[in-house]
């Protein structure tokens, strides 16, 4: 605890020192902001705000992490009319795709160090400013996609926005079905160490979800400030129909199914008010509740297995912040409190006989508080600095099959330096400490009939912590940009797979396995080809190379962190033909691989490179018709499981299972019409 006090004091000292230094004498009214008007985006004929953000130089959309408990760290890098969404259940991409391009007055690119802005740790924010002269506006969407094996993915949605003198009402509703194109039809075979077939089987596992979603938002002036209210209901029914057709060593048929039903309710509010010329306050409150039921079945001959999982969870958040900005100086202080609860119960039956699961009935409750202080200061015409400190305390209790109570406290400092050596270049340096949050599901034991495994809940989990150092170089040229990032993370108490001993048996589980390190190199490119004679052609590319090292608790050997993807890359091309009201393009995602190092197996997931194409026609400013084809490479999703007779490192190799699935190429049509505005 003494180290916490020292770190907190040092971080707070740095924050106060920067805040206390005199601000440089310069006009900060537009400092750190670059405004892009609709004329800038007209060349790509955008349909929604999401299309507009895709061509912002140097900008890359980062979704908020809705799995993070509390509000800090859950917000992404998008503002709408200067405010973040008060809710957590909707993705930023979904919100942006609901905003017609005609409703956007401008998009502001906000850089770190901009006075009066809560950057939430991001170096860049995009602020989508909507037109204020719109009375009634909205969008109607219809879509359907057809898959090779007879499945379809229809979608219908309606968005209505009503503005009455600053009182704004937003209503949205959607009904749709999605098909998981990383599952489908293929084979699931087993082989001995020398490659001899042990089992050969045709295999099917088509998966999808049926979703009903509705949300509402309301904004109104109140007591000299602005109040935003939001509400959401979402009903998701997941389905998977599983079938084995074993042909070797002996004919056999195995059938199974997975059904999961999740209901989510959310309500939130955000209030902001300016207090004089240099101060403002922000209040955020949010409550979210979720109920989940899952039933898995497997039938083989005369035997049958059933897994029954039920869980309810809730989160309540209250956050308050005060911001002071004068000239180039900005200071923010505040606090946040959150209560999170998970009630989970899992059952397993084999031929109607109950099978005990370790820690299968658990109630986890967390009371968490966080206090923060952030400041930014302009050190010169081309140099800005930021410093921040967050202090988190929490009380975690667990009841049920095992009881536990623990208190945690962490200090999380951050410092960033931004240097612009020229009008088109910026260098950003970052050092920060992050503390992960425990996944409540890791406290609960569960069974997977499909994989034939049982995992144990772990009551002794501790949050992993890391120090991150990052350097970013950004260069802008006309409407294009290139961003290069180098990052290193030093991780303590890494959360990964390890053996759990319970009731005289060994189970796979999640726990802390010690120290680790992760290195990442990222590159992002936006390249208009007008100068090369290809008018209206834009190439975008994003790539990440990742290398991590941790010590495997089963073998003692060094290996990558479970689920780290070594290479991620995507390249896209769009060609706009305004004279013909056409836009076409495509994207290619490079093959990816992730690996999980479990106790008695190594599981590797490989997804082949995928090509998507589209053509879009806009007969007028309100109609958009898009034809699309996806997974045109008919790429396979391959899962390889190397199974051992016991704990890896001490046990013999048992067999290798290879599951190869293809969903096939599929095509569809999307029709949108905007109205009003």
XYZ file of C-alpha atoms in Angstrom:
677
model
C 0.000 0.000 0.000
C 2.969 2.323 0.589
C 3.839 2.061 -3.119
C 0.277 3.147 -3.969
C 0.656 6.243 -1.791
C 4.007 7.167 -3.349
C 2.720 6.682 -6.913
C -0.427 8.655 -6.183
C 1.541 11.519 -4.636
C 3.978 11.625 -7.551
C 1.204 11.588 -10.161
C -0.816 14.225 -8.328
C 2.304 16.412 -7.996
C 2.921 16.198 -11.754
C -0.696 17.076 -12.509
C -0.676 20.090 -10.190
C 2.702 21.327 -11.458
C 1.491 21.350 -15.056
C -1.768 23.007 -14.058
C 0.020 25.670 -12.041
C 2.435 26.709 -14.810
C 1.364 29.873 -16.670
C -0.353 29.272 -19.988
C 1.285 30.452 -23.176
C -0.173 33.687 -24.497
C -2.095 32.562 -27.564
C -5.659 32.309 -28.828
C -7.033 28.881 -27.889
C -10.473 29.368 -29.407
C -9.662 27.043 -32.305
C -6.478 25.523 -30.939
C -6.385 21.762 -31.283
C -9.514 21.592 -33.463
C -9.746 21.090 -37.210
C -13.220 21.446 -38.708
C -14.298 19.483 -41.784
C -17.460 20.746 -43.467
C -19.827 18.743 -45.717
C -17.982 20.094 -48.773
C -14.889 18.139 -47.723
C -16.841 14.864 -47.649
C -18.874 15.467 -50.818
C -16.246 13.723 -52.961
C -17.108 10.338 -51.350
C -20.900 10.786 -51.494
C -21.394 9.704 -47.845
C -24.671 8.167 -46.751
C -24.104 8.322 -42.979
C -21.799 9.966 -40.469
C -19.900 6.670 -40.306
C -18.943 7.048 -43.991
C -17.690 10.575 -43.311
C -15.466 9.539 -40.413
C -13.826 6.867 -42.570
C -11.903 9.489 -44.570
C -10.798 11.801 -41.739
C -6.997 12.154 -42.020
C -5.135 10.405 -39.201
C -8.335 9.256 -37.475
C -9.321 5.686 -36.667
C -12.553 4.823 -34.869
C -11.995 3.195 -31.472
C -15.054 1.621 -29.884
C -15.605 1.903 -26.164
C -15.077 -1.267 -24.173
C -18.555 -2.037 -22.887
C -17.177 -4.943 -20.830
C -15.334 -2.464 -18.607
C -17.245 -1.841 -15.409
C -17.851 1.815 -14.701
C -17.675 4.672 -17.200
C -13.962 5.517 -17.222
C -12.336 3.571 -20.020
C -15.676 2.492 -21.508
C -16.029 5.541 -23.756
C -14.730 5.527 -27.314
C -13.180 8.373 -29.304
C -16.425 9.848 -30.704
C -18.448 12.832 -29.497
C -21.857 13.836 -30.812
C -22.547 17.547 -30.399
C -19.622 17.701 -27.990
C -20.855 14.939 -25.677
C -20.240 11.250 -25.284
C -23.239 8.916 -25.260
C -24.526 8.375 -21.724
C -25.214 4.694 -22.401
C -22.852 1.746 -22.834
C -24.983 -0.883 -24.554
C -24.819 0.542 -28.101
C -21.709 0.605 -30.274
C -20.425 3.857 -31.722
C -20.549 2.343 -35.208
C -24.271 1.618 -34.849
C -24.947 5.158 -33.610
C -22.966 6.763 -36.441
C -24.655 4.632 -39.103
C -28.017 5.950 -37.901
C -27.041 9.598 -38.518
C -27.746 10.621 -42.149
C -24.889 12.567 -43.713
C -27.327 15.378 -44.515
C -27.773 16.014 -40.768
C -24.062 16.632 -40.160
C -23.061 20.314 -40.059
C -19.357 19.520 -39.613
C -16.956 17.083 -38.003
C -14.260 18.447 -35.722
C -11.006 16.579 -35.233
C -9.962 17.367 -31.658
C -6.373 16.821 -30.581
C -4.970 16.141 -27.124
C -4.311 19.315 -25.179
C -7.379 21.147 -26.503
C -8.673 23.298 -23.624
C -11.974 22.219 -22.116
C -11.990 18.724 -23.631
C -12.149 15.493 -21.655
C -10.040 13.278 -23.928
C -10.528 10.113 -21.794
C -6.935 9.153 -22.617
C -7.276 9.442 -26.414
C -4.897 11.500 -28.539
C -7.646 12.244 -31.102
C -11.407 12.673 -30.830
C -13.946 13.209 -33.592
C -16.831 15.514 -32.689
C -19.849 15.070 -34.968
C -21.754 18.369 -34.908
C -25.340 18.067 -36.115
C -27.363 20.710 -37.899
C -29.610 22.756 -35.609
C -32.048 23.863 -38.331
C -33.549 20.400 -38.778
C -37.104 19.897 -37.522
C -38.039 16.355 -38.495
C -35.502 13.964 -39.943
C -34.893 10.279 -40.064
C -33.917 7.189 -41.994
C -35.576 3.940 -43.073
C -33.447 0.898 -43.865
C -34.168 -2.533 -45.323
C -31.588 -5.248 -45.996
C -31.316 -8.924 -46.765
C -28.385 -11.257 -47.357
C -28.631 -14.762 -48.818
C -26.264 -17.565 -47.842
C -25.303 -20.659 -49.808
C -26.919 -23.153 -47.436
C -30.371 -21.573 -47.426
C -29.948 -19.128 -44.527
C -30.828 -15.459 -44.840
C -30.121 -12.345 -42.791
C -32.988 -9.825 -43.144
C -32.901 -6.461 -41.416
C -35.332 -3.585 -41.022
C -34.806 -0.386 -39.026
C -36.316 3.080 -38.555
C -34.690 6.190 -37.070
C -36.731 9.348 -36.325
C -35.276 12.630 -34.999
C -37.529 15.497 -33.947
C -36.177 18.945 -32.976
C -38.524 21.495 -31.428
C -36.580 24.598 -30.499
C -33.674 22.754 -28.883
C -35.826 19.963 -27.459
C -34.598 16.948 -29.436
C -36.195 13.496 -29.461
C -34.445 10.508 -31.077
C -36.280 7.216 -31.624
C -34.836 4.037 -33.120
C -36.087 0.508 -33.682
C -34.651 -2.490 -35.519
C -35.450 -6.155 -36.109
C -32.802 -8.290 -37.761
C -31.063 -11.626 -38.015
C -27.320 -12.156 -38.343
C -25.540 -15.278 -39.551
C -22.063 -15.986 -38.166
C -19.895 -16.369 -41.277
C -17.072 -17.922 -39.251
C -19.178 -21.043 -38.708
C -21.044 -23.210 -41.163
C -20.484 -26.627 -42.745
C -17.411 -28.823 -43.150
C -15.507 -31.548 -41.294
C -14.352 -32.355 -37.764
C -11.652 -35.034 -37.766
C -9.223 -36.514 -35.229
C -5.689 -37.748 -35.897
C -2.977 -39.559 -33.926
C 0.473 -38.030 -33.476
C 1.714 -39.750 -36.672
C -1.249 -38.466 -38.704
C -3.261 -41.686 -38.647
C -7.014 -40.945 -38.723
C -8.812 -41.767 -35.483
C -12.170 -40.299 -36.457
C -13.461 -38.792 -39.703
C -16.744 -36.928 -39.679
C -18.792 -34.459 -41.631
C -19.735 -31.600 -39.347
C -22.233 -28.744 -39.347
C -22.483 -25.795 -36.966
C -24.450 -22.916 -38.491
C -24.891 -20.086 -35.991
C -26.779 -16.827 -35.858
C -28.757 -14.362 -33.792
C -32.231 -12.876 -33.994
C -32.309 -9.389 -32.520
C -35.049 -6.946 -31.551
C -33.712 -3.571 -30.469
C -35.258 -0.243 -29.582
C -33.791 2.923 -28.092
C -34.812 6.477 -27.312
C -32.939 9.655 -26.506
C -34.067 13.107 -25.408
C -32.106 16.349 -25.119
C -33.391 19.539 -23.549
C -32.100 22.755 -21.978
C -32.364 22.643 -18.176
C -31.245 25.113 -15.480
C -28.811 26.823 -17.803
C -27.286 23.567 -19.037
C -28.146 20.612 -21.245
C -29.787 17.376 -20.101
C -29.639 14.179 -22.159
C -31.733 11.110 -21.354
C -31.416 7.732 -23.027
C -33.045 4.319 -22.793
C -32.534 0.999 -24.558
C -34.042 -2.473 -24.723
C -32.394 -5.308 -26.637
C -33.501 -8.907 -27.031
C -30.943 -11.317 -28.549
C -31.708 -14.975 -29.281
C -28.634 -16.933 -30.350
C -28.991 -20.285 -32.110
C -26.595 -22.992 -33.274
C -27.636 -26.324 -34.772
C -24.892 -28.936 -34.537
C -24.550 -32.242 -36.318
C -21.848 -34.925 -36.667
C -21.961 -37.516 -39.440
C -19.185 -39.888 -38.351
C -18.089 -42.277 -41.095
C -14.886 -43.681 -39.539
C -14.113 -45.806 -37.551
C -17.807 -46.683 -37.346
C -20.886 -44.857 -38.663
C -22.562 -42.727 -35.999
C -24.746 -39.645 -35.859
C -24.498 -37.019 -33.111
C -26.839 -34.043 -32.953
C -26.802 -31.016 -30.719
C -28.012 -27.472 -30.294
C -27.075 -24.278 -28.483
C -29.697 -21.718 -27.525
C -28.930 -18.508 -25.678
C -31.417 -15.758 -24.811
C -30.140 -12.396 -23.555
C -32.253 -9.396 -22.591
C -30.659 -6.027 -21.861
C -32.236 -2.913 -20.364
C -30.409 0.396 -20.012
C -31.299 3.907 -18.864
C -28.965 6.855 -18.467
C -28.656 10.590 -18.179
C -25.961 13.187 -18.742
C -26.103 16.803 -17.600
C -23.622 19.498 -18.554
C -23.601 23.132 -17.548
C -21.214 26.010 -18.056
C -20.276 27.937 -14.931
C -18.964 31.252 -16.142
C -16.407 31.687 -18.900
C -13.863 29.140 -17.689
C -15.683 26.359 -15.843
C -18.232 23.666 -16.506
C -19.603 20.613 -14.727
C -20.734 17.211 -15.921
C -22.959 14.638 -14.230
C -23.496 11.130 -15.616
C -25.780 8.393 -14.293
C -26.426 5.035 -15.894
C -28.098 1.753 -14.983
C -27.926 -1.420 -17.029
C -29.443 -4.831 -16.314
C -29.043 -8.072 -18.220
C -30.667 -11.495 -17.990
C -29.166 -14.472 -19.824
C -30.337 -18.068 -20.273
C -28.387 -20.731 -22.141
C -29.390 -24.330 -22.935
C -26.994 -26.664 -24.783
C -27.932 -30.219 -25.789
C -26.073 -33.149 -27.318
C -27.608 -36.527 -28.262
C -25.561 -39.551 -29.299
C -27.333 -42.872 -29.622
C -29.049 -43.621 -26.332
C -27.098 -41.024 -24.332
C -27.875 -37.336 -23.944
C -26.145 -34.410 -22.233
C -27.581 -31.058 -21.225
C -25.974 -27.850 -19.969
C -28.174 -25.214 -18.331
C -26.676 -21.769 -17.623
C -28.550 -18.837 -16.122
C -27.233 -15.444 -15.064
C -28.484 -11.995 -14.135
C -26.208 -8.981 -13.932
C -26.545 -5.271 -13.305
C -24.441 -2.134 -13.198
C -25.213 1.259 -11.660
C -22.875 4.215 -12.296
C -22.720 7.766 -10.973
C -20.003 10.136 -12.207
C -19.296 13.832 -11.619
C -16.570 16.045 -13.092
C -15.557 19.707 -12.905
C -13.492 21.225 -15.712
C -11.599 24.508 -15.725
C -10.154 25.971 -18.911
C -8.519 29.348 -19.321
C -6.441 30.061 -22.392
C -4.282 27.045 -23.083
C -4.758 25.633 -19.593
C -7.239 22.857 -18.840
C -7.847 21.080 -15.545
C -10.372 18.368 -14.744
C -11.156 16.715 -11.421
C -13.937 14.353 -10.489
C -15.059 11.015 -9.186
C -17.071 7.973 -10.133
C -18.869 5.259 -8.223
C -20.217 1.964 -9.548
C -22.002 -1.092 -8.188
C -21.805 -4.299 -10.236
C -23.583 -7.575 -9.471
C -23.515 -11.003 -11.128
C -25.764 -13.878 -10.048
C -24.861 -17.050 -11.944
C -25.953 -20.683 -11.765
C -24.689 -23.436 -14.098
C -25.843 -27.072 -14.257
C -24.645 -30.114 -16.193
C -26.591 -33.358 -16.756
C -25.324 -36.564 -18.348
C -28.170 -38.996 -19.119
C -30.370 -37.037 -16.690
C -27.810 -37.441 -13.888
C -26.476 -34.209 -12.394
C -22.697 -33.749 -12.699
C -21.140 -31.441 -10.089
C -19.304 -28.384 -11.439
C -16.732 -26.477 -9.359
C -18.007 -23.040 -8.262
C -21.117 -23.412 -10.403
C -23.394 -21.207 -8.268
C -21.885 -17.830 -7.463
C -22.971 -14.305 -6.609
C -20.283 -11.659 -7.152
C -20.743 -8.056 -6.066
C -18.331 -5.166 -6.482
C -18.494 -1.646 -5.048
C -15.961 0.527 -6.856
C -14.905 4.148 -6.592
C -12.483 6.146 -8.685
C -11.109 9.657 -8.246
C -9.293 11.430 -11.060
C -7.432 14.612 -11.917
C -6.243 15.556 -15.406
C -4.514 18.628 -16.776
C -3.087 19.877 -20.055
C -0.838 22.819 -20.818
C 0.605 24.407 -23.946
C 4.352 24.613 -23.473
C 4.919 26.468 -26.732
C 3.489 26.997 -30.227
C 4.184 23.374 -31.177
C 4.340 21.556 -27.849
C 1.634 20.473 -25.405
C 1.762 18.258 -22.336
C -0.848 16.288 -20.426
C -0.735 14.624 -17.039
C -3.366 12.702 -15.156
C -3.862 10.491 -12.149
C -6.641 8.079 -11.243
C -7.014 6.332 -7.903
C -9.300 3.303 -7.835
C -10.603 1.478 -4.786
C -13.010 -1.461 -4.764
C -14.569 -4.029 -2.470
C -15.317 -7.434 -3.997
C -17.472 -10.092 -2.345
C -18.352 -13.575 -3.556
C -20.976 -15.901 -2.131
C -22.319 -19.291 -3.120
C -20.244 -22.433 -3.636
C -17.284 -20.465 -2.264
C -17.148 -17.285 -0.187
C -14.654 -14.481 -0.599
C -14.177 -10.839 0.334
C -11.269 -8.689 -0.796
C -10.387 -5.008 -1.068
C -8.304 -3.590 -3.909
C -6.641 -0.229 -4.500
C -4.654 0.968 -7.514
C -3.029 4.171 -8.738
C -3.111 4.837 -12.487
C -0.956 7.765 -13.655
C -0.692 8.961 -17.248
C 1.587 11.489 -19.021
C 1.558 12.482 -22.690
C 3.707 14.880 -24.735
C 2.563 16.151 -28.165
C 5.039 17.880 -30.487
C 4.211 19.329 -33.912
C 7.538 20.006 -35.678
C 5.655 21.191 -38.781
C 2.174 21.999 -40.029
C 1.663 18.448 -41.279
C 3.480 16.381 -38.668
C 2.905 15.396 -35.055
C 4.831 13.200 -32.634
C 3.084 11.868 -29.519
C 4.744 10.176 -26.548
C 2.739 8.398 -23.867
C 3.507 6.661 -20.579
C 0.665 5.280 -18.484
C -0.326 2.591 -16.030
C -3.452 0.547 -16.543
C -5.236 -1.907 -14.272
C -7.444 -4.586 -15.773
C -10.822 -5.544 -14.385
C -11.726 -9.022 -13.286
C -14.222 -10.808 -15.519
C -16.984 -11.976 -13.197
C -17.615 -14.992 -15.454
C -14.137 -16.286 -14.555
C -15.401 -16.829 -11.004
C -17.995 -19.341 -12.242
C -17.492 -22.954 -13.362
C -19.050 -23.979 -16.698
C -19.266 -26.881 -19.159
C -18.963 -26.874 -22.954
C -20.721 -29.827 -24.553
C -19.398 -28.896 -27.979
C -15.762 -28.947 -26.863
C -16.276 -31.667 -24.242
C -14.585 -29.613 -21.511
C -15.333 -28.363 -18.001
C -13.778 -25.164 -16.669
C -13.564 -24.183 -13.018
C -14.258 -20.810 -11.499
C -11.332 -19.195 -9.703
C -12.001 -17.204 -6.544
C -8.343 -16.177 -6.173
C -8.130 -13.999 -9.283
C -6.310 -10.669 -9.069
C -6.507 -7.861 -11.672
C -3.581 -7.709 -14.074
C -1.660 -4.443 -14.215
C 0.617 -2.997 -16.859
C 2.871 -0.086 -17.699
C 2.589 1.124 -21.294
C 5.053 3.241 -23.279
C 3.937 4.458 -26.698
C 5.349 6.621 -29.487
C 3.228 7.826 -32.418
C 4.229 9.648 -35.593
C 1.498 11.207 -37.750
C 2.036 12.828 -41.152
C -0.761 14.497 -43.127
C -0.613 15.248 -46.839
C -3.632 16.891 -48.444
C -6.598 14.628 -47.734
C -4.318 11.717 -46.837
C -2.375 10.648 -43.786
C -0.023 8.019 -42.419
C 0.199 7.123 -38.717
C 2.909 4.893 -37.244
C 2.752 3.618 -33.647
C 5.231 1.682 -31.534
C 4.074 0.336 -28.170
C 5.485 -1.781 -25.354
C 3.595 -3.130 -22.347
C 5.110 -4.577 -19.176
C 2.423 -6.755 -17.574
C 2.196 -7.997 -14.000
C -0.201 -10.698 -12.732
C -1.146 -11.646 -16.290
C -4.621 -13.228 -16.499
C -4.376 -16.380 -18.625
C -5.117 -20.116 -18.493
C -3.878 -22.227 -15.561
C -4.831 -25.449 -13.716
C -7.472 -25.265 -10.987
C -7.481 -28.043 -8.378
C -10.922 -28.759 -6.907
C -12.430 -31.856 -5.240
C -9.425 -33.980 -6.129
C -9.616 -33.147 -9.841
C -7.761 -30.787 -12.167
C -9.780 -28.326 -14.238
C -8.959 -25.697 -16.804
C -9.445 -22.212 -15.438
C -8.384 -18.582 -15.597
C -5.868 -17.129 -13.170
C -2.719 -15.053 -12.717
C 0.396 -16.608 -14.258
C 3.034 -13.941 -13.529
C 4.795 -11.310 -15.587
C 4.624 -10.862 -19.352
C 5.574 -8.422 -22.078
C 3.810 -7.317 -25.250
C 5.233 -5.321 -28.178
C 3.090 -3.843 -30.952
C 3.755 -1.951 -34.172
C 0.790 -0.303 -35.889
C 0.490 1.457 -39.238
C -2.520 3.297 -40.651
C -2.730 4.822 -44.131
C -5.291 6.966 -45.955
C -4.119 7.549 -49.540
C -6.210 9.463 -52.116
C -4.984 8.668 -55.639
C -6.281 11.807 -57.372
C -2.719 13.073 -57.843
C -1.879 9.850 -59.690
C -4.695 10.450 -62.161
C -7.182 8.138 -60.413
C -9.780 10.712 -59.445
C -12.101 9.633 -56.632
C -10.024 6.588 -55.634
C -9.119 6.232 -51.956
C -6.961 3.491 -50.466
C -7.000 2.868 -46.710
C -4.914 0.311 -44.883
C -4.459 -0.679 -41.251
C -1.972 -3.214 -39.923
C -0.782 -4.379 -36.502
C 2.170 -6.648 -35.734
C 2.146 -8.048 -32.202
C 4.621 -10.124 -30.200
C 4.095 -11.180 -26.601
C 5.953 -13.446 -24.205
C 4.742 -15.142 -21.018
C 5.755 -18.214 -19.022
C 3.428 -21.161 -19.500
C 2.320 -22.506 -16.066
C 1.932 -26.030 -17.480
C 5.325 -26.404 -19.189
C 7.490 -23.600 -17.776
C 8.312 -22.550 -21.348
C 8.025 -19.076 -22.830
C 5.133 -18.570 -25.260
C 2.777 -15.875 -26.512
C -0.138 -14.612 -24.404
C -3.338 -16.567 -25.047
C -5.569 -15.043 -27.744
C -2.944 -12.519 -28.888
C -3.128 -12.242 -32.696
C 0.388 -11.871 -34.201
C -0.701 -10.115 -37.421
C -3.845 -8.112 -38.151
C -4.185 -6.273 -41.467
C -6.916 -4.862 -43.684
C -6.751 -2.916 -46.944
C -9.718 -1.160 -48.543
C -10.312 0.681 -51.805
C -13.240 2.894 -52.773
C -13.911 4.664 -56.064
C -16.433 7.495 -56.211
C -18.091 8.422 -59.519
C -20.324 11.410 -58.647
C -21.349 12.046 -62.273
C -22.921 8.578 -62.358
C -24.157 8.681 -58.740
C -22.066 5.557 -58.152
C -19.600 4.385 -55.577
C -17.913 0.992 -55.515
C -15.143 -0.626 -53.549
C -13.904 -3.557 -51.575
C -11.758 -4.700 -48.696
C -9.428 -7.586 -48.007
C -8.687 -8.847 -44.503
C -5.439 -10.788 -44.145
C -5.635 -14.262 -42.599
C -5.513 -14.251 -38.798
C -4.527 -16.739 -36.128
C -5.024 -16.791 -32.376
C -3.963 -19.453 -29.907
C -5.135 -20.413 -26.411
C -2.830 -22.384 -24.130
C -5.154 -24.414 -21.962
C -4.111 -26.955 -19.368
C -4.617 -30.137 -21.348
C -4.763 -28.696 -24.845
C -3.538 -25.998 -27.211
C -6.330 -24.498 -29.275
C -5.547 -22.577 -32.467
C -8.138 -20.627 -34.448
C -7.237 -19.690 -38.037
C -9.419 -17.529 -40.246
C -8.487 -17.290 -43.924
C -8.099 -14.029 -45.813
C -11.459 -12.557 -46.851
C -12.548 -10.344 -49.734
C -15.695 -8.183 -49.649
C -17.005 -6.022 -52.532
C -19.852 -3.514 -52.883
C -21.416 -1.153 -55.386
C -23.616 1.738 -54.264
C -26.052 3.802 -56.325
C -27.641 7.072 -55.183
C -30.423 8.124 -57.557
C -30.873 11.278 -55.466
C -29.728 12.743 -52.162
C -32.210 10.691 -50.123
C -32.010 7.209 -51.638
C -29.081 4.794 -51.335
C -29.070 1.324 -52.882
C -26.123 -0.928 -52.096
C -25.354 -4.381 -53.475
C -22.695 -6.337 -51.619
C -20.849 -9.630 -51.757
C -18.940 -10.929 -48.753
C -16.463 -13.719 -48.091
C -15.944 -13.971 -51.850
C -12.788 -16.011 -51.243
C -14.946 -18.685 -49.547
C -12.337 -18.761 -46.785
C -12.374 -21.442 -44.139
C -12.382 -21.060 -40.364
C -10.112 -23.789 -39.009
C -9.886 -24.749 -35.340
C -7.072 -27.116 -34.319
C -7.017 -28.666 -30.843
C -3.923 -30.568 -29.684
C -5.208 -32.705 -26.800
C -2.969 -34.267 -24.122
C -3.702 -37.036 -21.626
C -3.109 -34.663 -18.698
C -1.343 -31.403 -17.920
C 0.781 -30.365 -20.885
C 4.494 -30.825 -20.269
C 3.951 -33.849 -18.016
C 1.609 -35.869 -20.239
C 1.627 -37.685 -23.555
C 0.045 -36.342 -26.714
C -3.418 -37.871 -27.153
C -4.793 -36.671 -30.491
C -5.255 -33.669 -32.752
C -8.748 -32.512 -33.666
C -9.190 -30.351 -36.771
C -12.511 -28.614 -37.413
C -12.849 -26.906 -40.804
C -15.980 -24.848 -41.462
C -17.127 -22.715 -44.363
C -20.190 -20.483 -44.504
C -19.661 -19.866 -48.228
C -19.873 -16.738 -50.328
C -22.953 -14.627 -49.762
C -24.567 -11.554 -51.277
C -27.203 -9.056 -50.328
C -28.888 -5.722 -50.900
C -29.293 -2.738 -48.591
C -31.765 0.073 -49.300
C -31.878 3.274 -47.267
C -34.016 6.363 -47.533
C -33.585 9.473 -45.444
C -36.373 11.995 -44.931
C -36.814 15.448 -43.477
C -33.742 17.418 -42.505
